Coordinates of C-alpha atoms and ligand atoms in Angstrom, one line a residue:
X1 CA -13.4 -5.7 -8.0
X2 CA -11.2 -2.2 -7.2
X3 CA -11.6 0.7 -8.9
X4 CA -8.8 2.9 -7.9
X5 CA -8.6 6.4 -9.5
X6 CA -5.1 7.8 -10.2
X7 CA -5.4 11.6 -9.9
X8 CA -3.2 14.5 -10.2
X9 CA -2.0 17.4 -12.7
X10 CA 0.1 16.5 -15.7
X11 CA 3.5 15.8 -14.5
X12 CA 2.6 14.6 -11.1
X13 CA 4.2 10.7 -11.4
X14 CA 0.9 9.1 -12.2
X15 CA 2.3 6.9 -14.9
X16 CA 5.8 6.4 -12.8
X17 CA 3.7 5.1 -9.4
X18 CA 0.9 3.1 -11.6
X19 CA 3.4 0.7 -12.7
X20 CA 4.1 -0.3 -9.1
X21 CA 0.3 0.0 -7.9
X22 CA -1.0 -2.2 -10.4
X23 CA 1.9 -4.8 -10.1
X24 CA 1.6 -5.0 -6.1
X25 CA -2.6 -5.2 -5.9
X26 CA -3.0 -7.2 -9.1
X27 CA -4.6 -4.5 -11.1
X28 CA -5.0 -3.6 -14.7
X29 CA -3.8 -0.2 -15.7
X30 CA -5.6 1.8 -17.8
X31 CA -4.1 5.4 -19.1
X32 CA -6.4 7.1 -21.5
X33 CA -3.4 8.9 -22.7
X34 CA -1.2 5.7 -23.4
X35 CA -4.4 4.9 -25.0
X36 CA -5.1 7.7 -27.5
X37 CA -1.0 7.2 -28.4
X38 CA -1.8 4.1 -29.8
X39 CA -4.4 5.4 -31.3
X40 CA -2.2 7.7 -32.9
X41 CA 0.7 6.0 -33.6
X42 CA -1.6 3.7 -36.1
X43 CA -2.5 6.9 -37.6
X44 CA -6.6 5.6 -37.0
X45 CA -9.6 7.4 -37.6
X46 CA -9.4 8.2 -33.9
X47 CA -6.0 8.9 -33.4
X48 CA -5.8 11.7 -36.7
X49 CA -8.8 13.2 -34.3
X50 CA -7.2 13.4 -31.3
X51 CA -3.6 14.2 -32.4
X52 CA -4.9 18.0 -33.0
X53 CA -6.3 18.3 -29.3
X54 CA -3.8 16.2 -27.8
X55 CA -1.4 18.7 -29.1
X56 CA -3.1 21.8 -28.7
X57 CA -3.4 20.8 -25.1
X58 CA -7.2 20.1 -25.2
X59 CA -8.9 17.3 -24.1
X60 CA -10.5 14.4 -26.3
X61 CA -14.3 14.6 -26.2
X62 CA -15.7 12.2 -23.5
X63 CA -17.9 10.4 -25.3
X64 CA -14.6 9.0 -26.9
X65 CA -12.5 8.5 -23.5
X66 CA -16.0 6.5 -21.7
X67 CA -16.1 4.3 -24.9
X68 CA -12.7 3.5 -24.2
X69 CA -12.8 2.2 -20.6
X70 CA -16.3 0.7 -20.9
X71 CA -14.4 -1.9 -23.4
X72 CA -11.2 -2.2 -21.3
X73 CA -13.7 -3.3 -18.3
X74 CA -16.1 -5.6 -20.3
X75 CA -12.5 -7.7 -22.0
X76 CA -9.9 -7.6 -19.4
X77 CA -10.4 -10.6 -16.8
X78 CA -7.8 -12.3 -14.0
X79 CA -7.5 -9.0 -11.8
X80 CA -8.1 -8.0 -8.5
X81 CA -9.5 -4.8 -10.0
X82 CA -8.5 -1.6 -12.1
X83 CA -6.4 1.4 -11.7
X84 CA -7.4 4.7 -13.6
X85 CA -4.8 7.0 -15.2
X86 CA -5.8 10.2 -16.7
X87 CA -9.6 9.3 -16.2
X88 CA -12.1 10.4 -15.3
X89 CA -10.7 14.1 -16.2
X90 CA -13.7 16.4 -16.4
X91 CA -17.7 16.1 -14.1
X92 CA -19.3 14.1 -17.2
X93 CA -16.5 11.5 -17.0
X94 CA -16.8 11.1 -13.3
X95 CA -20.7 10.9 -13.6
X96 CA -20.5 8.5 -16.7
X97 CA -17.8 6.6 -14.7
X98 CA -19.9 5.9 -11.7
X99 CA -23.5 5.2 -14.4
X100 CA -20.7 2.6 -16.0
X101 CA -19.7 0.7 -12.4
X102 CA -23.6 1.2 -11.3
X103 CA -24.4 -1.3 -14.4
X104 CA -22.7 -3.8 -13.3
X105 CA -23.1 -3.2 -9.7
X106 CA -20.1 -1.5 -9.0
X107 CA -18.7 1.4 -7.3
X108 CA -15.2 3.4 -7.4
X109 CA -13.0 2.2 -4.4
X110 CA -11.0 5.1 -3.7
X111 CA -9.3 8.2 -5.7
X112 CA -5.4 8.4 -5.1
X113 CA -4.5 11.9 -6.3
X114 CA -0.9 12.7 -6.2
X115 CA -0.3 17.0 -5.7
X116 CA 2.1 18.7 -6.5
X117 CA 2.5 22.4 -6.9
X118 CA 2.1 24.5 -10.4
X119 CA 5.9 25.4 -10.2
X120 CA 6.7 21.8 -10.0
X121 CA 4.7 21.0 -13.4
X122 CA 6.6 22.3 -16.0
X123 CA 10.2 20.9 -14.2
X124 CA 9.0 17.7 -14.5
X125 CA 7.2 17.6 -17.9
X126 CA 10.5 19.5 -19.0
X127 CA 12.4 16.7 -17.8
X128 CA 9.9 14.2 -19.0
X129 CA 10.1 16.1 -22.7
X130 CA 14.2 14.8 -22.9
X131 CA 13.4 11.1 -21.8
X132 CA 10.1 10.2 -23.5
X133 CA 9.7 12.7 -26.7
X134 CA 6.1 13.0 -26.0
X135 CA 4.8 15.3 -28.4
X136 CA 2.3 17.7 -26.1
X137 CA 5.8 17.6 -23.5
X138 CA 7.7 19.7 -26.4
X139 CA 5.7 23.1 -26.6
X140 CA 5.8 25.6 -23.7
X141 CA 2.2 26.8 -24.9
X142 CA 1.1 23.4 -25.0
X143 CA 2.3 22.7 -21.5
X144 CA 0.9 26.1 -20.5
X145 CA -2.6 25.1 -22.1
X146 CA -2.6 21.2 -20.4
X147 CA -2.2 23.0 -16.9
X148 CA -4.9 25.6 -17.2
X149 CA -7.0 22.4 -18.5
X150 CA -6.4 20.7 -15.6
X151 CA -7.3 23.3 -13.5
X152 CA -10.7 24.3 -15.8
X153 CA -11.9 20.9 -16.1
X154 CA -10.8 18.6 -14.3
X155 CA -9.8 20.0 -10.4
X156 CA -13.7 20.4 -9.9
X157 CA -13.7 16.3 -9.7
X158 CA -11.4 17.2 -5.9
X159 CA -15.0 18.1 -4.5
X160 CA -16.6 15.9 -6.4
X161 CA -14.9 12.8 -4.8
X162 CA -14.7 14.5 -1.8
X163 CA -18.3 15.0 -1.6
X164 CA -18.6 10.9 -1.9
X165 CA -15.9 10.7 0.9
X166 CA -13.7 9.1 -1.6
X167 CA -11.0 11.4 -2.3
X168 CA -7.5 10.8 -0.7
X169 CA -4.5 13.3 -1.3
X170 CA -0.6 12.2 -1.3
X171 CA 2.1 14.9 -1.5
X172 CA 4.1 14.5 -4.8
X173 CA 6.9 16.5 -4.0
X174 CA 9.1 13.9 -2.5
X175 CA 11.4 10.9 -3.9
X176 CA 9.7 8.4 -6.3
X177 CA 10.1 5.8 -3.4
X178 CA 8.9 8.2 -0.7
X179 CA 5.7 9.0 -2.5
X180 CA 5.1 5.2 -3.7
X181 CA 5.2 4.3 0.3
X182 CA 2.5 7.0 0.7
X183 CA 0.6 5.3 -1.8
X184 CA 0.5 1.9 -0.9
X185 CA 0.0 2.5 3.0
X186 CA -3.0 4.3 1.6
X187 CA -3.8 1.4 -0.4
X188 CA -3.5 -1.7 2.0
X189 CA -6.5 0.2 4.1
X190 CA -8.5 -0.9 0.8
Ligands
ADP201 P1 -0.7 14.0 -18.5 O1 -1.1 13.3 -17.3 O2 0.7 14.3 -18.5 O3 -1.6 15.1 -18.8 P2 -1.9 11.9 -20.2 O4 -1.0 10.9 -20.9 O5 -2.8 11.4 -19.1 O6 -0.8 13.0 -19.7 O7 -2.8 12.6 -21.3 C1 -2.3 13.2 -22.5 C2 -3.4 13.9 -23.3 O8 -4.4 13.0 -23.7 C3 -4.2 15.0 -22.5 O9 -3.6 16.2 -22.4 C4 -5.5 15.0 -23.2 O10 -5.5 15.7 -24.4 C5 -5.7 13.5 -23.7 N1 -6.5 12.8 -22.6 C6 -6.0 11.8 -21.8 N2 -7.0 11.4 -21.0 C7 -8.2 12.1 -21.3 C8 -9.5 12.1 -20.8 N3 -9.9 11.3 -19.8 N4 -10.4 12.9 -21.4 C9 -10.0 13.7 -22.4 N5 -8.7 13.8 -22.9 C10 -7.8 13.0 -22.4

């Protein structure tokens, strides 16, 4: 199996390119943020908990994010492998990630991270904000709290992958099809 690792601030066309990584290599998507929508939108137990970080721009806590994938892996069958969206975000998601794959003798593939710069954040969530309604698009301070987030928690996982030699880096800046080429000429080496 593939474990391919979608990376990249908010805003950077992770949920645009997965659609056409996971159709073209046979994979099984899995956002944590589509995720915890659900969750939300039937108004569960775990959803009326994460509404109030998801729109404070906080994270979830990663206990509830590992429980998550650990079920999508152990009841999704027929696919080359999986792509992940939004996940691992912080260190302990990364190490519980790779103590998850280790159980069942497993190992991440390959992190795609797609960069763009700070500037180029808020355009496109702004943009985003008029197409899809998301919630956590609609409030500057929101936005503003999601970045510094991201740059917090979860940019420390660039070394971290690194370190493992598994960290690749695709410019973001250009056309949807320019930087979906980018992608999958990085993907056919796998
Ligand atoms: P974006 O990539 O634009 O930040 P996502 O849909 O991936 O959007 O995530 C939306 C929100 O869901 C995040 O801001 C965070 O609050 C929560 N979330 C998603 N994935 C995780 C995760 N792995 N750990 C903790 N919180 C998460």
């Amino acid at each position: 199996m593939k474990y391919f690792i979608l990376f990249g601030p908010p805003g950077a066309g992770k949920g645009t390119q997965a659609a056409a990584m996971v159709e073209k290599y046979n994979l099984h998507h899995i956002s944590t943020g589509e995720l915890l929508r659900k969750e939300i939108a039937a108004e569960s137990e775990l959803g009326l908990k994460a509404k109030s970080l998801i729109d404070a721009g906080a994270l979830v806590p990663d206990e509830v994010v590992e429980g998550m994938i650990e079920s999508e892996f152990n009841t999704v069958k027929g696919v080359d492998g999986f792509l992940l969206d939004g996940f691992p975000r912080t260190t302990a998601q990364a190490e519980a990630l790779d103590r998850i794959l280790e159980k069942n003798g497993e190992t991440a593939t390959s992190v795609v991270s797609i960069m763009i710069p700070d500037e180029m954040i808020k355009d496109r969530i702004r943009h985003r904000a008029s197409i899809e309604g998301r919630a956590d698009d609609a409030k500057e301070e929101t936005i503003n709290n999601r970045i510094r987030t991201y740059h917090e928690k979860t940019e420390p996982l660039v070394e971290f992958y690194r370190n493992q030699g598994k960290y690749r880096e695709i410019d973001g800046t250009g056309t949807i099809d320019q930087v979906r080429q980018a992608i999958f000429d990085l993907m056919d080496k796998f």
